[in-house]
mmCIF file with all atom_site columns, C-alpha atoms and ligand atoms in Angstrom:
data_model
loop_
_atom_site.group_PDB
_atom_site.id
_atom_site.type_symbol
_atom_site.label_atom_id
_atom_site.label_alt_id
_atom_site.label_comp_id
_atom_site.label_asym_id
_atom_site.label_entity_id
_atom_site.label_seq_id
_atom_site.pdbx_PDB_ins_code
_atom_site.Cartn_x
_atom_site.Cartn_y
_atom_site.Cartn_z
_atom_site.occupancy
_atom_site.B_iso_or_equiv
_atom_site.pdbx_formal_charge
_atom_site.auth_seq_id
_atom_site.auth_comp_id
_atom_site.auth_asym_id
_atom_site.auth_atom_id
_atom_site.pdbx_PDB_model_num
ATOM   1  C  CA  . MET A 1 1  ? 114.290 129.885 98.904  1.00 0.00 ? 28  MET A CA  1
ATOM   2  C  CA  . ILE A 1 2  ? 115.142 126.184 99.251  1.00 0.00 ? 29  ILE A CA  1
ATOM   3  C  CA  . GLU A 1 3  ? 114.814 124.276 95.998  1.00 0.00 ? 30  GLU A CA  1
ATOM   4  C  CA  . ILE A 1 4  ? 113.698 120.658 96.339  1.00 0.00 ? 31  ILE A CA  1
ATOM   5  C  CA  . SER A 1 5  ? 113.530 118.414 93.272  1.00 0.00 ? 32  SER A CA  1
ATOM   6  C  CA  . VAL A 1 6  ? 112.026 114.982 93.708  1.00 0.00 ? 33  VAL A CA  1
ATOM   7  C  CA  . CYS A 1 7  ? 112.949 112.438 91.063  1.00 0.00 ? 34  CYS A CA  1
ATOM   8  C  CA  . ILE A 1 8  ? 109.948 110.985 89.250  1.00 0.00 ? 35  ILE A CA  1
ATOM   9  C  CA  . GLY A 1 9  ? 112.004 108.852 86.873  1.00 0.00 ? 36  GLY A CA  1
ATOM   10 C  CA  . SER A 1 10 ? 110.726 105.310 86.459  1.00 0.00 ? 37  SER A CA  1
ATOM   11 C  CA  . SER A 1 11 ? 112.912 103.715 89.119  1.00 0.00 ? 38  SER A CA  1
ATOM   12 C  CA  . CYS A 1 12 ? 112.107 106.348 91.751  1.00 0.00 ? 39  CYS A CA  1
ATOM   13 C  CA  . HIS A 1 13 ? 108.457 106.322 90.734  1.00 0.00 ? 40  HIS A CA  1
ATOM   14 C  CA  . ILE A 1 14 ? 108.287 102.612 91.547  1.00 0.00 ? 41  ILE A CA  1
ATOM   15 C  CA  . LYS A 1 15 ? 109.855 103.330 94.927  1.00 0.00 ? 42  LYS A CA  1
ATOM   16 C  CA  . GLY A 1 16 ? 107.157 105.841 95.825  1.00 0.00 ? 43  GLY A CA  1
ATOM   17 C  CA  . SER A 1 17 ? 108.137 109.280 94.573  1.00 0.00 ? 44  SER A CA  1
ATOM   18 C  CA  . TYR A 1 18 ? 104.484 110.254 94.173  1.00 0.00 ? 45  TYR A CA  1
ATOM   19 C  CA  . LYS A 1 19 ? 103.816 109.554 97.848  1.00 0.00 ? 46  LYS A CA  1
ATOM   20 C  CA  . VAL A 1 20 ? 107.032 111.326 98.804  1.00 0.00 ? 47  VAL A CA  1
ATOM   21 C  CA  . ILE A 1 21 ? 105.897 114.447 96.913  1.00 0.00 ? 48  ILE A CA  1
ATOM   22 C  CA  . LYS A 1 22 ? 102.460 114.284 98.542  1.00 0.00 ? 49  LYS A CA  1
ATOM   23 C  CA  . SER A 1 23 ? 104.024 114.013 101.994 1.00 0.00 ? 50  SER A CA  1
ATOM   24 C  CA  . LEU A 1 24 ? 106.390 116.890 101.302 1.00 0.00 ? 51  LEU A CA  1
ATOM   25 C  CA  . GLN A 1 25 ? 103.461 119.061 100.205 1.00 0.00 ? 52  GLN A CA  1
ATOM   26 C  CA  . GLU A 1 26 ? 101.702 118.263 103.483 1.00 0.00 ? 53  GLU A CA  1
ATOM   27 C  CA  . LEU A 1 27 ? 104.816 118.946 105.544 1.00 0.00 ? 54  LEU A CA  1
ATOM   28 C  CA  . ILE A 1 28 ? 105.455 122.244 103.769 1.00 0.00 ? 55  ILE A CA  1
ATOM   29 C  CA  . ALA A 1 29 ? 101.859 123.270 104.521 1.00 0.00 ? 56  ALA A CA  1
ATOM   30 C  CA  . ARG A 1 30 ? 102.057 122.063 108.129 1.00 0.00 ? 57  ARG A CA  1
ATOM   31 C  CA  . TYR A 1 31 ? 105.132 124.184 108.785 1.00 0.00 ? 58  TYR A CA  1
ATOM   32 C  CA  . SER A 1 32 ? 103.816 127.139 106.721 1.00 0.00 ? 59  SER A CA  1
ATOM   33 C  CA  . MET A 1 33 ? 106.868 127.063 104.492 1.00 0.00 ? 60  MET A CA  1
ATOM   34 C  CA  . ASP A 1 34 ? 105.193 127.708 101.140 1.00 0.00 ? 61  ASP A CA  1
ATOM   35 C  CA  . ASP A 1 35 ? 107.129 130.921 100.653 1.00 0.00 ? 62  ASP A CA  1
ATOM   36 C  CA  . GLN A 1 36 ? 110.459 129.325 101.625 1.00 0.00 ? 63  GLN A CA  1
ATOM   37 C  CA  . VAL A 1 37 ? 110.421 126.082 99.688  1.00 0.00 ? 64  VAL A CA  1
ATOM   38 C  CA  . ASP A 1 38 ? 110.174 125.513 95.950  1.00 0.00 ? 65  ASP A CA  1
ATOM   39 C  CA  . LEU A 1 39 ? 109.060 121.896 95.447  1.00 0.00 ? 66  LEU A CA  1
ATOM   40 C  CA  . LYS A 1 40 ? 109.449 120.428 91.978  1.00 0.00 ? 67  LYS A CA  1
ATOM   41 C  CA  . ALA A 1 41 ? 109.404 117.090 90.256  1.00 0.00 ? 68  ALA A CA  1
ATOM   42 C  CA  . SER A 1 42 ? 112.448 116.126 88.255  1.00 0.00 ? 69  SER A CA  1
ATOM   43 C  CA  . PHE A 1 43 ? 113.369 113.591 85.634  1.00 0.00 ? 70  PHE A CA  1
ATOM   44 C  CA  . CYS A 1 44 ? 115.995 110.969 86.430  1.00 0.00 ? 71  CYS A CA  1
ATOM   45 C  CA  . LEU A 1 45 ? 118.710 112.378 88.679  1.00 0.00 ? 72  LEU A CA  1
ATOM   46 C  CA  . GLY A 1 46 ? 121.184 109.622 87.844  1.00 0.00 ? 73  GLY A CA  1
ATOM   47 C  CA  . HIS A 1 47 ? 121.212 107.575 91.054  1.00 0.00 ? 74  HIS A CA  1
ATOM   48 C  CA  . CYS A 1 48 ? 118.453 105.142 90.146  1.00 0.00 ? 75  CYS A CA  1
ATOM   49 C  CA  . ALA A 1 49 ? 119.652 102.303 92.365  1.00 0.00 ? 76  ALA A CA  1
ATOM   50 C  CA  . ASP A 1 50 ? 119.281 104.511 95.437  1.00 0.00 ? 77  ASP A CA  1
ATOM   51 C  CA  . GLY A 1 51 ? 115.864 106.083 94.954  1.00 0.00 ? 78  GLY A CA  1
ATOM   52 C  CA  . VAL A 1 52 ? 113.892 107.913 95.784  1.00 0.00 ? 79  VAL A CA  1
ATOM   53 C  CA  . VAL A 1 53 ? 116.465 110.607 95.034  1.00 0.00 ? 80  VAL A CA  1
ATOM   54 C  CA  . ILE A 1 54 ? 115.831 114.205 96.106  1.00 0.00 ? 81  ILE A CA  1
ATOM   55 C  CA  . LYS A 1 55 ? 117.997 117.189 95.219  1.00 0.00 ? 82  LYS A CA  1
ATOM   56 C  CA  . VAL A 1 56 ? 118.056 119.957 97.811  1.00 0.00 ? 83  VAL A CA  1
ATOM   57 C  CA  . GLY A 1 57 ? 119.969 122.919 96.425  1.00 0.00 ? 84  GLY A CA  1
ATOM   58 C  CA  . ASP A 1 58 ? 123.172 121.262 95.189  1.00 0.00 ? 85  ASP A CA  1
ATOM   59 C  CA  . ARG A 1 59 ? 122.950 118.185 97.415  1.00 0.00 ? 86  ARG A CA  1
ATOM   60 C  CA  . TYR A 1 60 ? 121.601 114.817 96.414  1.00 0.00 ? 87  TYR A CA  1
ATOM   61 C  CA  . ILE A 1 61 ? 119.875 112.786 99.110  1.00 0.00 ? 88  ILE A CA  1
ATOM   62 C  CA  . ASN A 1 62 ? 119.258 109.128 98.309  1.00 0.00 ? 89  ASN A CA  1
ATOM   63 C  CA  . SER A 1 63 ? 116.927 106.459 99.620  1.00 0.00 ? 90  SER A CA  1
ATOM   64 C  CA  . VAL A 1 64 ? 114.049 108.686 100.664 1.00 0.00 ? 91  VAL A CA  1
ATOM   65 C  CA  . ASN A 1 65 ? 110.785 106.772 100.864 1.00 0.00 ? 92  ASN A CA  1
ATOM   66 C  CA  . PRO A 1 66 ? 107.235 107.340 102.111 1.00 0.00 ? 93  PRO A CA  1
ATOM   67 C  CA  . GLN A 1 67 ? 108.265 106.000 105.543 1.00 0.00 ? 94  GLN A CA  1
ATOM   68 C  CA  . ASN A 1 68 ? 111.299 108.221 106.135 1.00 0.00 ? 95  ASN A CA  1
ATOM   69 C  CA  . VAL A 1 69 ? 110.274 111.347 104.249 1.00 0.00 ? 96  VAL A CA  1
ATOM   70 C  CA  . GLU A 1 70 ? 109.336 113.160 107.441 1.00 0.00 ? 97  GLU A CA  1
ATOM   71 C  CA  . SER A 1 71 ? 112.758 112.625 108.969 1.00 0.00 ? 98  SER A CA  1
ATOM   72 C  CA  . PHE A 1 72 ? 114.335 113.697 105.657 1.00 0.00 ? 99  PHE A CA  1
ATOM   73 C  CA  . PHE A 1 73 ? 112.266 116.898 105.870 1.00 0.00 ? 100 PHE A CA  1
ATOM   74 C  CA  . ARG A 1 74 ? 113.330 117.592 109.438 1.00 0.00 ? 101 ARG A CA  1
ATOM   75 C  CA  . THR A 1 75 ? 117.013 116.987 108.747 1.00 0.00 ? 102 THR A CA  1
ATOM   76 C  CA  . PHE A 1 76 ? 117.476 118.630 105.384 1.00 0.00 ? 103 PHE A CA  1
ATOM   77 C  CA  . ILE A 1 77 ? 114.785 121.309 105.316 1.00 0.00 ? 104 ILE A CA  1
ATOM   78 C  CA  . LEU A 1 78 ? 113.809 122.378 108.829 1.00 0.00 ? 105 LEU A CA  1
ATOM   79 C  CA  . GLU A 1 79 ? 117.261 122.078 110.378 1.00 0.00 ? 106 GLU A CA  1
ATOM   80 C  CA  . SER A 1 80 ? 119.116 123.495 107.395 1.00 0.00 ? 107 SER A CA  1
ATOM   81 C  CA  . GLU A 1 81 ? 117.592 126.944 107.831 1.00 0.00 ? 108 GLU A CA  1
HETATM 82 S  S1  . FES B 2 .  ? 114.912 107.302 88.303  1.00 0.00 ? 202 FES B S1  1
HETATM 83 FE FE1 . FES B 2 .  ? 115.365 108.535 90.049  1.00 0.00 ? 202 FES B FE1 1
HETATM 84 S  S2  . FES B 2 .  ? 117.500 108.734 89.913  1.00 0.00 ? 202 FES B S2  1
HETATM 85 FE FE2 . FES B 2 .  ? 117.021 107.675 88.112  1.00 0.00 ? 202 FES B FE2 1
#
């Protein structure tokens, strides 16, 4: 199971974390990965200047946004399997 936590702290929220979560839900459905991915929202992950911040397992990935979330998903979720 891959754990993904998307920061919904105020700074990341302003940068589009809600849209990022929506897109991730769609991508997870598109690739039928519901049973492999645990998608959660998280409070501030401590890298506010570089939001949206997403934690995948023990890694922090910065600067995800609604425009690049699909490439984030490909790189860190699909290709990490
Ligand atoms: S608000 Fe997202 S890292 Fe602080």
